[in-house]
Short mmCIF file of N, CA and C in Angstrom, two decimals:
data_model
loop_
_atom_site.label_atom_id
_atom_site.label_comp_id
_atom_site.label_asym_id
_atom_site.label_seq_id
_atom_site.Cartn_x
_atom_site.Cartn_y
_atom_site.Cartn_z
N UNK A 2 -79.06 -108.75 -69.04
CA UNK A 2 -80.16 -108.81 -70.11
C UNK A 2 -80.52 -107.94 -70.57
N UNK A 3 -80.25 -108.45 -72.28
CA UNK A 3 -81.17 -107.64 -73.23
C UNK A 3 -82.26 -107.71 -73.84
N UNK A 4 -82.81 -106.76 -74.02
CA UNK A 4 -84.49 -106.65 -75.01
C UNK A 4 -84.25 -107.59 -76.11
N UNK A 5 -85.65 -108.16 -76.48
CA UNK A 5 -85.92 -108.80 -77.16
C UNK A 5 -85.67 -107.78 -78.97
N UNK A 6 -85.25 -108.31 -79.93
CA UNK A 6 -84.99 -107.13 -80.94
C UNK A 6 -86.18 -106.68 -81.25
N UNK A 7 -87.73 -107.42 -81.39
CA UNK A 7 -88.61 -106.07 -81.35
C UNK A 7 -88.71 -105.61 -80.92
N UNK A 8 -88.36 -105.58 -79.51
CA UNK A 8 -88.60 -104.18 -78.55
C UNK A 8 -87.57 -103.21 -78.41
N UNK A 9 -86.94 -103.80 -78.69
CA UNK A 9 -85.62 -102.18 -78.96
C UNK A 9 -86.02 -101.49 -80.31
N UNK A 10 -86.25 -101.79 -81.57
CA UNK A 10 -87.26 -101.33 -82.67
C UNK A 10 -87.99 -100.61 -82.23
N UNK A 11 -88.97 -100.78 -81.76
CA UNK A 11 -90.28 -100.61 -80.90
C UNK A 11 -89.63 -99.61 -80.29
N UNK A 12 -89.05 -99.23 -79.25
CA UNK A 12 -88.51 -98.12 -78.75
C UNK A 12 -87.40 -97.28 -79.54
N UNK A 13 -86.98 -97.91 -80.19
CA UNK A 13 -86.14 -96.75 -81.43
C UNK A 13 -87.07 -96.09 -81.71
N UNK A 14 -87.92 -96.17 -82.62
CA UNK A 14 -89.16 -95.83 -83.44
C UNK A 14 -89.90 -94.61 -82.67
N UNK A 15 -90.12 -95.29 -81.56
CA UNK A 15 -90.86 -94.05 -80.56
C UNK A 15 -90.05 -93.26 -79.82
N UNK A 16 -88.81 -93.20 -79.41
CA UNK A 16 -88.31 -92.19 -79.18
C UNK A 16 -88.42 -91.62 -80.32
N UNK A 17 -87.39 -91.53 -81.24
CA UNK A 17 -87.70 -91.22 -82.61
C UNK A 17 -89.18 -90.19 -82.78
N UNK A 18 -90.50 -90.98 -82.77
CA UNK A 18 -91.26 -90.64 -83.15
C UNK A 18 -91.65 -89.29 -82.13
N UNK A 19 -90.92 -89.73 -80.82
CA UNK A 19 -91.76 -88.16 -79.82
C UNK A 19 -90.22 -87.25 -80.29
N UNK A 20 -88.93 -87.47 -80.20
CA UNK A 20 -88.66 -86.30 -81.21
C UNK A 20 -88.47 -86.13 -81.89
N UNK A 21 -89.44 -86.19 -83.16
CA UNK A 21 -90.08 -85.77 -84.56
C UNK A 21 -91.10 -84.47 -83.50
N UNK A 22 -92.17 -85.04 -83.11
CA UNK A 22 -93.43 -84.31 -82.61
C UNK A 22 -92.73 -83.25 -81.44
N UNK A 23 -91.47 -83.16 -80.98
CA UNK A 23 -91.16 -82.23 -80.21
C UNK A 23 -90.46 -81.14 -81.02
N UNK A 24 -89.77 -81.97 -82.52
CA UNK A 24 -89.25 -80.57 -82.83
C UNK A 24 -90.45 -79.60 -83.91
N UNK A 25 -91.78 -80.76 -84.09
CA UNK A 25 -92.91 -80.06 -84.89
C UNK A 25 -93.51 -79.44 -84.18
N UNK A 26 -93.37 -80.07 -83.04
CA UNK A 26 -93.64 -78.37 -81.93
C UNK A 26 -93.37 -77.46 -81.79
N UNK A 27 -92.36 -77.00 -81.53
CA UNK A 27 -91.32 -76.36 -80.92
C UNK A 27 -91.29 -75.46 -82.39
N UNK A 28 -91.21 -76.31 -83.81
CA UNK A 28 -91.51 -75.09 -84.66
C UNK A 28 -92.96 -74.50 -85.27
N UNK A 29 -93.61 -74.59 -84.52
CA UNK A 29 -95.01 -74.78 -84.97
C UNK A 29 -95.05 -73.49 -83.98
N UNK A 30 -94.40 -73.61 -82.73
CA UNK A 30 -94.58 -72.58 -81.46
C UNK A 30 -93.39 -71.36 -82.50
N UNK A 31 -92.77 -71.61 -82.78
CA UNK A 31 -92.30 -70.14 -83.15
C UNK A 31 -92.29 -69.92 -84.47
N UNK A 32 -93.24 -70.33 -84.99
CA UNK A 32 -94.17 -70.01 -85.90
C UNK A 32 -95.14 -69.02 -85.77
N UNK A 33 -95.60 -69.48 -84.74
CA UNK A 33 -96.55 -68.78 -84.67
C UNK A 33 -96.15 -67.56 -83.59
N UNK A 34 -94.91 -67.76 -83.15
CA UNK A 34 -94.32 -66.58 -82.24
C UNK A 34 -93.86 -65.81 -83.26
N UNK A 35 -93.80 -66.07 -84.67
CA UNK A 35 -92.52 -64.99 -85.51
C UNK A 35 -93.95 -63.85 -86.16
N UNK A 36 -94.82 -65.03 -86.46
CA UNK A 36 -95.87 -64.20 -87.39
C UNK A 36 -97.17 -64.51 -86.73
N UNK A 37 -97.04 -64.68 -85.56
CA UNK A 37 -98.44 -63.93 -84.63
C UNK A 37 -100.02 -64.93 -84.83
N UNK A 38 -100.81 -64.06 -84.72
CA UNK A 38 -102.34 -65.58 -84.45
C UNK A 38 -102.99 -65.07 -86.44
N UNK A 39 -103.01 -65.64 -87.18
CA UNK A 39 -103.23 -65.85 -88.35
C UNK A 39 -104.47 -65.40 -88.69
N UNK A 40 -105.43 -65.22 -87.18
CA UNK A 40 -106.83 -64.83 -87.44
C UNK A 40 -107.14 -63.63 -86.97
N UNK A 41 -105.97 -63.07 -86.36
CA UNK A 41 -106.13 -61.67 -85.34
C UNK A 41 -106.65 -60.53 -87.12
N UNK A 42 -107.66 -59.94 -86.88
CA UNK A 42 -107.81 -58.52 -86.86
C UNK A 42 -107.16 -57.15 -86.79
N UNK A 43 -107.69 -56.14 -86.95
CA UNK A 43 -107.37 -55.09 -86.94
C UNK A 43 -108.84 -54.29 -87.08
N UNK A 44 -108.70 -53.34 -86.19
CA UNK A 44 -110.01 -53.39 -85.96
C UNK A 44 -109.60 -51.54 -86.63
N UNK A 45 -110.45 -50.56 -86.75
CA UNK A 45 -110.33 -49.42 -87.11
C UNK A 45 -109.62 -48.63 -86.29
N UNK A 46 -108.51 -47.65 -87.31
CA UNK A 46 -108.06 -46.74 -86.00
C UNK A 46 -108.80 -45.41 -85.87
N UNK A 47 -109.05 -45.14 -84.54
CA UNK A 47 -109.53 -43.80 -84.26
C UNK A 47 -108.95 -42.98 -84.81
N UNK A 48 -109.26 -41.66 -84.94
CA UNK A 48 -108.88 -40.86 -85.80
C UNK A 48 -107.95 -40.20 -84.87
N UNK A 49 -106.74 -39.40 -85.37
CA UNK A 49 -105.10 -38.96 -83.97
C UNK A 49 -105.88 -37.63 -83.53
N UNK A 50 -105.42 -38.20 -81.63
CA UNK A 50 -105.72 -38.12 -81.24
C UNK A 50 -105.01 -35.94 -80.85
N UNK A 51 -105.43 -35.17 -80.41
CA UNK A 51 -104.68 -33.97 -80.08
C UNK A 51 -103.86 -34.26 -79.73
N UNK A 52 -102.52 -33.66 -79.43
CA UNK A 52 -101.50 -33.75 -78.50
C UNK A 52 -100.87 -32.84 -78.07
N UNK A 53 -99.82 -32.76 -76.89
CA UNK A 53 -99.24 -31.06 -76.15
C UNK A 53 -97.96 -31.47 -76.67
N UNK A 54 -96.95 -30.36 -76.96
CA UNK A 54 -95.00 -30.81 -76.56
C UNK A 54 -95.56 -30.33 -75.92
N UNK A 55 -96.14 -29.82 -74.76
CA UNK A 55 -95.31 -29.56 -72.97
C UNK A 55 -95.10 -30.67 -72.35
N UNK A 56 -96.61 -31.83 -72.61
CA UNK A 56 -96.56 -33.11 -71.76
C UNK A 56 -95.67 -34.17 -72.16
N UNK A 57 -94.49 -33.87 -73.62
CA UNK A 57 -94.26 -34.50 -73.90
C UNK A 57 -93.24 -35.78 -72.96
N UNK A 58 -92.98 -37.16 -72.99
CA UNK A 58 -92.05 -38.00 -71.81
C UNK A 58 -90.99 -38.44 -72.98
N UNK A 59 -90.11 -37.95 -72.45
CA UNK A 59 -88.82 -38.51 -73.83
C UNK A 59 -88.77 -39.58 -73.87
N UNK A 60 -88.24 -40.02 -74.98
CA UNK A 60 -87.67 -41.60 -75.20
C UNK A 60 -86.31 -41.42 -75.24
N UNK A 61 -85.94 -42.37 -74.61
CA UNK A 61 -84.20 -42.36 -74.23
C UNK A 61 -83.95 -43.25 -76.01
N UNK A 62 -83.08 -42.29 -76.57
CA UNK A 62 -81.69 -42.25 -77.45
C UNK A 62 -80.76 -42.61 -77.73
N UNK A 63 -80.13 -43.34 -78.72
CA UNK A 63 -78.82 -42.78 -78.41
C UNK A 63 -78.35 -41.68 -78.81
N UNK A 64 -76.95 -41.47 -77.66
CA UNK A 64 -76.52 -39.94 -77.86
C UNK A 64 -75.99 -39.26 -78.88
N UNK A 65 -75.73 -40.14 -80.24
CA UNK A 65 -75.07 -39.92 -82.01
C UNK A 65 -76.63 -39.60 -82.13
N UNK A 66 -78.01 -39.68 -82.11
CA UNK A 66 -79.30 -39.18 -82.38
C UNK A 66 -79.31 -37.29 -82.99
N UNK A 67 -79.86 -37.65 -83.80
CA UNK A 67 -79.52 -35.77 -84.16
C UNK A 67 -81.21 -35.23 -83.69
N UNK A 68 -81.88 -36.26 -83.46
CA UNK A 68 -83.32 -35.90 -83.14
C UNK A 68 -83.72 -36.34 -81.76
N UNK A 69 -84.11 -35.37 -80.83
CA UNK A 69 -84.89 -35.96 -79.51
C UNK A 69 -86.92 -36.28 -79.93
N UNK A 70 -86.61 -37.75 -79.47
CA UNK A 70 -88.42 -37.67 -79.37
C UNK A 70 -89.23 -38.22 -77.98
N UNK A 71 -90.96 -37.89 -78.30
CA UNK A 71 -91.37 -37.74 -76.98
C UNK A 71 -92.65 -37.93 -77.32
N UNK A 72 -93.21 -39.25 -76.62
CA UNK A 72 -94.90 -39.57 -76.53
C UNK A 72 -95.81 -38.37 -75.98
N UNK A 73 -96.84 -38.45 -76.01
CA UNK A 73 -97.77 -37.66 -75.38
C UNK A 73 -98.50 -38.03 -74.45
N UNK A 74 -98.11 -38.96 -73.13
CA UNK A 74 -99.11 -39.41 -72.67
C UNK A 74 -100.50 -39.67 -72.49
N UNK A 75 -100.90 -38.59 -72.77
CA UNK A 75 -102.82 -38.39 -72.98
C UNK A 75 -103.25 -39.46 -74.26
N UNK A 76 -101.98 -39.28 -75.65
CA UNK A 76 -102.93 -39.87 -76.82
C UNK A 76 -102.81 -41.90 -76.40
N UNK A 77 -101.79 -42.27 -76.11
CA UNK A 77 -101.82 -43.78 -75.42
C UNK A 77 -103.33 -44.36 -75.48
N UNK A 78 -103.43 -44.97 -76.36
CA UNK A 78 -104.81 -46.11 -75.97
C UNK A 78 -104.30 -47.19 -76.42
N UNK A 79 -104.82 -47.93 -75.92
CA UNK A 79 -104.66 -50.01 -76.36
C UNK A 79 -106.28 -50.37 -76.73
N UNK A 80 -106.35 -50.46 -77.94
CA UNK A 80 -107.82 -51.45 -78.35
C UNK A 80 -107.86 -52.26 -78.38
N UNK A 81 -109.61 -52.84 -78.44
CA UNK A 81 -109.49 -54.29 -78.10
C UNK A 81 -108.79 -55.01 -79.22
N UNK A 82 -107.95 -54.63 -80.15
CA UNK A 82 -107.15 -54.96 -81.32
C UNK A 82 -106.23 -55.65 -80.92
N UNK A 83 -105.52 -54.95 -79.48
CA UNK A 83 -104.09 -54.97 -78.75
C UNK A 83 -103.31 -53.98 -79.39
N UNK A 84 -104.00 -53.13 -80.36
CA UNK A 84 -102.76 -52.40 -81.05
C UNK A 84 -102.48 -51.16 -79.65
N UNK A 85 -101.34 -50.68 -79.79
CA UNK A 85 -101.34 -49.35 -78.57
C UNK A 85 -101.03 -48.22 -79.43
N UNK A 86 -101.90 -47.61 -79.74
CA UNK A 86 -101.37 -45.99 -80.90
C UNK A 86 -101.68 -45.11 -79.79
N UNK A 87 -100.42 -44.42 -80.67
CA UNK A 87 -99.85 -43.04 -79.45
C UNK A 87 -99.40 -42.05 -80.81
N UNK A 88 -99.37 -40.98 -79.86
CA UNK A 88 -98.66 -39.37 -81.06
C UNK A 88 -96.97 -39.50 -80.64
N UNK A 89 -96.30 -39.68 -81.17
CA UNK A 89 -94.84 -39.57 -81.34
C UNK A 89 -94.44 -38.41 -81.62
N UNK A 90 -93.71 -37.32 -80.97
CA UNK A 90 -92.84 -36.21 -81.72
C UNK A 90 -91.81 -36.30 -81.77
N UNK A 91 -90.94 -35.10 -83.38
CA UNK A 91 -89.58 -35.78 -83.07
C UNK A 91 -89.20 -33.68 -83.38
N UNK A 92 -87.94 -34.00 -82.75
CA UNK A 92 -87.78 -32.15 -82.66
C UNK A 92 -86.09 -32.61 -82.38
N UNK A 93 -85.32 -31.18 -83.33
CA UNK A 93 -84.30 -31.53 -83.43
C UNK A 93 -84.08 -30.85 -82.32
N UNK A 94 -82.39 -31.62 -81.51
CA UNK A 94 -81.88 -31.72 -79.81
C UNK A 94 -81.41 -29.86 -80.40
N UNK A 95 -81.53 -29.48 -80.74
CA UNK A 95 -81.06 -27.88 -81.00
C UNK A 95 -82.09 -27.10 -80.96
N UNK A 96 -83.50 -27.93 -81.22
CA UNK A 96 -84.53 -26.23 -81.00
C UNK A 96 -84.93 -26.55 -82.56
N UNK A 97 -86.19 -25.64 -82.14
CA UNK A 97 -86.57 -25.20 -84.16
C UNK A 97 -87.69 -26.29 -84.29
N UNK A 98 -88.42 -26.49 -85.16
CA UNK A 98 -89.39 -27.51 -85.95
C UNK A 98 -89.69 -28.80 -85.27
N UNK A 99 -90.58 -29.68 -85.42
CA UNK A 99 -91.01 -30.91 -84.98
C UNK A 99 -91.58 -31.79 -85.97
N UNK A 100 -91.87 -32.68 -86.15
CA UNK A 100 -92.83 -33.89 -86.87
C UNK A 100 -93.34 -34.77 -86.22
N UNK A 101 -94.55 -34.35 -85.91
CA UNK A 101 -95.33 -35.73 -85.33
C UNK A 101 -96.41 -36.66 -85.90
N UNK A 102 -96.07 -38.18 -85.46
CA UNK A 102 -97.36 -39.20 -86.56
C UNK A 102 -97.96 -39.76 -85.45
N UNK A 103 -99.21 -40.49 -85.73
CA UNK A 103 -100.30 -40.60 -85.28
C UNK A 103 -99.62 -42.26 -85.80
N UNK A 104 -99.09 -42.79 -85.00
CA UNK A 104 -98.56 -44.41 -84.67
C UNK A 104 -99.61 -45.53 -83.84
N UNK A 105 -99.12 -46.44 -84.14
CA UNK A 105 -99.22 -47.31 -83.66
C UNK A 105 -98.86 -49.04 -83.53
N UNK A 106 -98.58 -49.36 -82.15
CA UNK A 106 -97.78 -50.42 -82.51
C UNK A 106 -98.99 -51.90 -82.24
N UNK A 107 -97.86 -53.10 -82.35
CA UNK A 107 -99.09 -54.42 -82.41
C UNK A 107 -97.67 -55.46 -81.99
N UNK A 108 -97.59 -55.54 -80.50
CA UNK A 108 -96.55 -56.19 -79.36
C UNK A 108 -96.48 -57.59 -80.00
N UNK A 109 -97.91 -58.49 -80.75
CA UNK A 109 -97.28 -59.57 -80.53
C UNK A 109 -96.47 -59.96 -81.84
N UNK A 110 -96.69 -58.98 -83.04
CA UNK A 110 -95.60 -59.48 -83.85
C UNK A 110 -94.19 -58.55 -84.65
N UNK A 111 -94.26 -57.27 -83.84
CA UNK A 111 -92.90 -56.93 -83.40
C UNK A 111 -93.50 -55.80 -84.09
N UNK A 112 -94.77 -55.31 -84.87
CA UNK A 112 -94.68 -54.20 -86.18
C UNK A 112 -95.26 -52.89 -85.37
N UNK A 113 -94.97 -52.39 -86.18
CA UNK A 113 -95.68 -50.67 -86.25
C UNK A 113 -96.21 -50.14 -87.43
N UNK A 114 -97.28 -49.44 -87.32
CA UNK A 114 -98.08 -48.54 -88.79
C UNK A 114 -98.19 -46.74 -88.55
N UNK A 115 -97.81 -46.07 -89.23
CA UNK A 115 -98.38 -44.86 -89.24
C UNK A 115 -99.68 -44.50 -89.55
N UNK A 116 -100.25 -44.23 -89.23
CA UNK A 116 -101.23 -43.71 -89.92
C UNK A 116 -101.45 -42.47 -90.18
N UNK A 117 -100.75 -41.29 -89.52
CA UNK A 117 -101.04 -39.74 -90.24
C UNK A 117 -99.33 -39.11 -89.75
N UNK A 118 -99.66 -37.84 -90.18
CA UNK A 118 -98.60 -37.01 -89.92
C UNK A 118 -99.54 -36.00 -89.62
N UNK A 119 -98.92 -35.32 -88.79
CA UNK A 119 -98.89 -33.32 -88.53
C UNK A 119 -98.69 -32.84 -89.74
N UNK A 120 -99.46 -32.19 -90.19
CA UNK A 120 -98.46 -31.02 -91.31
C UNK A 120 -98.28 -29.88 -90.89
N UNK A 121 -97.69 -29.24 -91.78
CA UNK A 121 -96.92 -28.11 -90.58
C UNK A 121 -98.19 -26.95 -90.37
N UNK A 122 -99.44 -26.92 -91.05
CA UNK A 122 -100.45 -26.01 -91.00
C UNK A 122 -101.38 -26.40 -89.48
N UNK A 123 -101.21 -27.36 -88.92
CA UNK A 123 -101.53 -27.53 -87.87
C UNK A 123 -102.79 -28.78 -87.25
N UNK A 124 -102.88 -29.66 -89.15
CA UNK A 124 -103.76 -30.51 -89.08
C UNK A 124 -103.02 -31.80 -88.95
N UNK A 125 -103.90 -32.83 -89.01
CA UNK A 125 -103.38 -34.21 -89.32
C UNK A 125 -103.77 -34.11 -91.08
N UNK A 126 -103.11 -35.19 -91.59
CA UNK A 126 -103.26 -35.58 -92.62
C UNK A 126 -102.82 -37.07 -93.05
N UNK A 127 -103.70 -37.88 -93.60
CA UNK A 127 -103.92 -39.63 -93.58
C UNK A 127 -102.37 -39.79 -94.10
N UNK A 128 -101.96 -40.62 -94.44
CA UNK A 128 -100.74 -41.67 -94.58
C UNK A 128 -102.49 -42.83 -95.58
N UNK A 129 -102.03 -42.29 -96.59
CA UNK A 129 -103.14 -43.13 -97.78
C UNK A 129 -102.57 -45.10 -98.04
N UNK A 130 -103.01 -45.91 -97.51
CA UNK A 130 -103.13 -47.21 -97.53
C UNK A 130 -101.91 -47.10 -96.11
N UNK A 131 -102.24 -47.14 -95.70
CA UNK A 131 -100.69 -47.56 -93.95
C UNK A 131 -100.08 -48.97 -94.44
N UNK A 132 -99.21 -49.18 -93.91
CA UNK A 132 -98.96 -50.97 -93.65
C UNK A 132 -98.23 -51.43 -92.88
N UNK A 133 -98.50 -52.43 -92.36
CA UNK A 133 -97.56 -52.65 -90.92
C UNK A 133 -96.43 -53.05 -91.06
N UNK A 134 -94.91 -51.87 -90.05
CA UNK A 134 -93.69 -52.79 -90.80
C UNK A 134 -93.40 -53.14 -89.40
N UNK A 135 -92.16 -53.87 -90.09
CA UNK A 135 -91.10 -54.67 -88.77
C UNK A 135 -90.36 -53.57 -87.84
N UNK A 136 -91.10 -53.71 -86.38
CA UNK A 136 -89.97 -52.62 -85.53
C UNK A 136 -88.86 -52.91 -85.92
N UNK A 137 -87.98 -53.56 -86.43
CA UNK A 137 -86.20 -54.06 -85.80
C UNK A 137 -86.12 -53.31 -87.84
N UNK A 138 -86.80 -52.57 -88.58
CA UNK A 138 -86.58 -52.15 -89.51
C UNK A 138 -85.66 -50.62 -89.04
N UNK A 139 -84.59 -50.38 -89.42
CA UNK A 139 -83.22 -49.58 -89.51
C UNK A 139 -84.19 -47.56 -89.51
N UNK A 140 -85.54 -48.46 -90.08
CA UNK A 140 -85.98 -46.49 -90.43
C UNK A 140 -86.31 -46.62 -89.11
N UNK A 141 -87.14 -47.21 -87.98
CA UNK A 141 -87.90 -47.36 -86.91
C UNK A 141 -87.36 -47.15 -85.34
N UNK A 142 -85.98 -46.74 -84.90
CA UNK A 142 -85.09 -46.89 -83.70
C UNK A 142 -86.38 -46.35 -82.67
N UNK A 143 -86.65 -45.21 -83.01
CA UNK A 143 -87.54 -44.23 -81.82
C UNK A 143 -88.94 -45.82 -81.41
N UNK A 144 -89.84 -45.98 -83.10
CA UNK A 144 -90.71 -46.99 -82.65
C UNK A 144 -89.74 -47.85 -81.80
N UNK A 145 -88.56 -48.78 -81.93
CA UNK A 145 -88.34 -50.10 -81.05
C UNK A 145 -87.88 -49.48 -79.57
N UNK A 146 -87.33 -48.62 -79.74
CA UNK A 146 -87.37 -47.62 -78.45
C UNK A 146 -88.55 -47.69 -77.47
N UNK A 147 -89.55 -47.43 -78.02
CA UNK A 147 -90.49 -46.67 -77.05
C UNK A 147 -91.34 -48.04 -77.38
N UNK A 148 -91.11 -48.99 -78.09
CA UNK A 148 -91.95 -50.97 -77.73
C UNK A 148 -91.05 -51.03 -76.72
N UNK A 149 -90.03 -50.93 -76.81
CA UNK A 149 -88.99 -51.60 -75.49
C UNK A 149 -88.70 -51.04 -74.16
N UNK A 150 -89.18 -49.62 -74.31
CA UNK A 150 -88.80 -48.57 -73.06
C UNK A 150 -89.98 -48.82 -72.54
N UNK A 151 -91.71 -48.80 -73.20
CA UNK A 151 -92.55 -48.51 -72.22
C UNK A 151 -94.16 -49.14 -73.00
N UNK A 152 -94.35 -49.72 -74.07
CA UNK A 152 -95.78 -50.07 -74.21
C UNK A 152 -95.49 -51.24 -74.26
N UNK A 153 -94.47 -51.84 -75.04
CA UNK A 153 -94.65 -53.79 -74.81
C UNK A 153 -93.66 -54.61 -73.85
N UNK A 154 -94.51 -55.42 -73.31
CA UNK A 154 -93.72 -56.41 -72.11
C UNK A 154 -93.57 -57.58 -73.20
N UNK A 155 -92.71 -57.98 -73.63
CA UNK A 155 -92.40 -59.35 -74.57
C UNK A 155 -93.66 -58.88 -75.61
N UNK A 156 -94.70 -59.94 -76.13
CA UNK A 156 -95.03 -60.09 -77.27
C UNK A 156 -96.63 -59.30 -76.69
N UNK A 157 -97.07 -58.59 -75.98
CA UNK A 157 -98.38 -58.14 -75.27
C UNK A 157 -98.08 -56.68 -75.06
N UNK A 158 -99.00 -55.79 -74.52
CA UNK A 158 -99.18 -54.76 -74.52
C UNK A 158 -98.51 -54.16 -73.31
N UNK A 159 -98.27 -53.73 -72.04
CA UNK A 159 -98.52 -53.49 -70.86
C UNK A 159 -99.66 -53.84 -70.03
N UNK A 160 -99.44 -54.35 -68.98
CA UNK A 160 -101.21 -54.46 -68.02
C UNK A 160 -102.33 -52.90 -68.72
N UNK A 161 -101.54 -52.02 -68.77
CA UNK A 161 -102.25 -50.69 -68.24
C UNK A 161 -101.85 -49.33 -68.85
N UNK A 162 -102.26 -48.50 -69.62
CA UNK A 162 -102.02 -47.24 -69.81
C UNK A 162 -100.98 -46.76 -69.08
N UNK A 163 -101.41 -46.86 -67.81
CA UNK A 163 -100.72 -46.06 -66.33
C UNK A 163 -99.30 -47.47 -66.47
N UNK A 164 -98.95 -47.87 -66.34
CA UNK A 164 -98.31 -48.75 -66.28
C UNK A 164 -96.86 -48.46 -67.32
N UNK A 165 -97.25 -48.30 -68.60
CA UNK A 165 -96.79 -48.13 -69.96
C UNK A 165 -96.16 -47.16 -69.75
N UNK A 166 -97.05 -45.56 -69.18
CA UNK A 166 -96.44 -44.34 -68.83
C UNK A 166 -95.13 -44.06 -67.79
N UNK A 167 -95.60 -45.05 -67.05
CA UNK A 167 -95.03 -45.06 -65.40
C UNK A 167 -93.47 -45.69 -66.27
N UNK A 168 -93.50 -47.17 -66.84
CA UNK A 168 -92.03 -47.25 -67.62
C UNK A 168 -91.42 -46.32 -68.19
N UNK A 169 -92.24 -45.70 -69.35
CA UNK A 169 -91.26 -44.57 -70.39
C UNK A 169 -90.59 -43.74 -69.54
N UNK A 170 -91.76 -42.73 -67.84
CA UNK A 170 -91.11 -42.57 -67.53
C UNK A 170 -89.49 -42.81 -65.96
N UNK A 171 -89.85 -43.69 -66.24
CA UNK A 171 -88.84 -44.00 -65.30
C UNK A 171 -88.29 -45.65 -65.72
N UNK A 172 -87.38 -45.41 -66.69
CA UNK A 172 -86.98 -47.04 -67.71
C UNK A 172 -86.37 -47.78 -67.66
N UNK A 173 -86.75 -49.00 -66.87
CA UNK A 173 -86.37 -50.49 -66.30
C UNK A 173 -85.74 -51.30 -67.68
N UNK A 174 -84.63 -51.87 -66.89
CA UNK A 174 -84.43 -53.21 -68.16
C UNK A 174 -84.62 -54.44 -67.69
N UNK A 175 -86.10 -55.00 -68.63
CA UNK A 175 -86.21 -56.00 -67.80
C UNK A 175 -85.42 -57.07 -68.04
N UNK A 176 -85.62 -58.32 -68.25
CA UNK A 176 -85.01 -59.69 -67.97
C UNK A 176 -86.31 -60.17 -68.34
N UNK A 177 -86.86 -60.34 -69.57
CA UNK A 177 -87.96 -61.36 -70.36
C UNK A 177 -87.71 -62.29 -70.76
#
């Protein structure tokens, strides 16, 4: 038994509309995933905290990296806007000098921002007009490693700072 011609047209149009709705819905979700919440507003960053080179938790980096990176776990804070802020220290593997940066990661958008740099004089110097940059940027491999190894779980900060520290100390590769 075949359907009347009008019923067939109706079913074809309905199924086409359903497919279109699914595609548009998926593209909307993808846009939200890529670009985050358009209503999100960053709160004012607290001043850079004091840090200790003696308490650094190492960040796993590729063997070819000439620098060693560590984060002071006492500096990791999550603010109400969802930004994870911390002090990261970069050192030459052979020893010698170091650089420290006060940064923030916004897991929801895969972005980071550098707020201040530690000077050789022993004080923080604020970055003028800091901007959010993509974590995947080649200049921020340590930030990507830090976010993946402990700060973020997917597109959200981990449940607590304690959990972040635990994952940084014993990195576990998760399927997300």
